[in-house]
Amino acid sequence: MSAIHTVIVDDEKLARKELIYLLEGEPDVKIVGEAQNVKEGIEKINQLNPQLIFLDINMPAQSGFDLLEALPNPPAVIFVTAYDHHAVQAFETDALAYLVKPVVPEKLRKALQTVKAELQKNAQQPGSSLDNDSRVFIKDGERCYMVPVQDIALVEAVNNYCKVHFNGVAPLLHRSLQQLEDRLPPALFFRANRKQLINVQHITKIDTYYKGGMLAEINKKFQVEISQRQAVVFKEMMGL
């Protein structure tokens, strides 16, 4: 495996320098950029397309969670922060590791081993669009999630938000249904009607419905109407 391209985002210059010093002894890590705030971090990540970010949580104006929320397809994340009470919230995002400052070298190496194993498993190169192995970051109040797109069963438009159903929960994401449809892989997600997107891998049953439409059962839980017009497209897509 080639060196993991890495960006460090932390508002404290000394903290960035300490992390750079510790990572100098890791031949599998290549630091390609650093940033001192969320805005700069987003610019660096979009420009450099890293596989990993070391991310502080508490920063002026915006937090590390705000940075993840702004990225359509976040890379792997290792949180590095002085505030231990953020640990539970951080791990709800499926962050690969959580390090408390000052960083202990042994724990850093363990975190990097976890990252390497995850990257080898997914063979994922973050990019501007989502594929079947991508993840979506969702911040819902105090809770945060990093959701594999394959786990998302149903997306519903709710005013200016989308309700994203996965693994028994349904947090709200501040994006339009059209924005999500444009990002989610079309091989998995189908626009059933004006307000709902369904993951075809989560369909457990299909029935004919009113006036040539169809009724899709999602995970034996949700009933979603596929409009008459979309039913024609769906049949073509699924080879029915």
mmCIF file of N, CA and C in Angstrom, residues 20 23 42 49 70 145 159 182:
data_model
loop_
_atom_site.group_PDB
_atom_site.id
_atom_site.type_symbol
_atom_site.label_atom_id
_atom_site.label_comp_id
_atom_site.label_asym_id
_atom_site.label_seq_id
_atom_site.Cartn_x
_atom_site.Cartn_y
_atom_site.Cartn_z
ATOM 1 N N ILE A 20 2.877 16.585 13.326
ATOM 2 C CA ILE A 20 3.778 16.418 12.182
ATOM 3 C C ILE A 20 5.065 15.723 12.633
ATOM 4 N N LEU A 23 4.433 12.068 13.250
ATOM 5 C CA LEU A 23 4.158 11.323 12.021
ATOM 6 C C LEU A 23 5.385 11.191 11.115
ATOM 7 N N ILE A 42 -11.625 22.636 4.592
ATOM 8 C CA ILE A 42 -12.469 22.194 3.478
ATOM 9 C C ILE A 42 -11.778 22.459 2.146
ATOM 10 N N ASN A 49 -7.549 16.055 -1.897
ATOM 11 C CA ASN A 49 -8.203 14.751 -1.941
ATOM 12 C C ASN A 49 -7.481 13.693 -1.086
ATOM 13 N N ALA A 70 -19.868 19.396 5.827
ATOM 14 C CA ALA A 70 -19.753 20.139 4.568
ATOM 15 C C ALA A 70 -19.165 19.293 3.440
ATOM 16 N N TYR A 145 -23.299 11.024 12.718
ATOM 17 C CA TYR A 145 -23.190 9.706 12.105
ATOM 18 C C TYR A 145 -22.345 9.797 10.834
ATOM 19 N N ASN A 159 -39.789 19.234 4.218
ATOM 20 C CA ASN A 159 -39.546 20.666 4.075
ATOM 21 C C ASN A 159 -38.167 20.891 3.443
ATOM 22 N N ASP A 182 -28.542 13.669 -6.571
ATOM 23 C CA ASP A 182 -27.427 13.965 -7.460
ATOM 24 C C ASP A 182 -26.120 13.349 -6.967
#
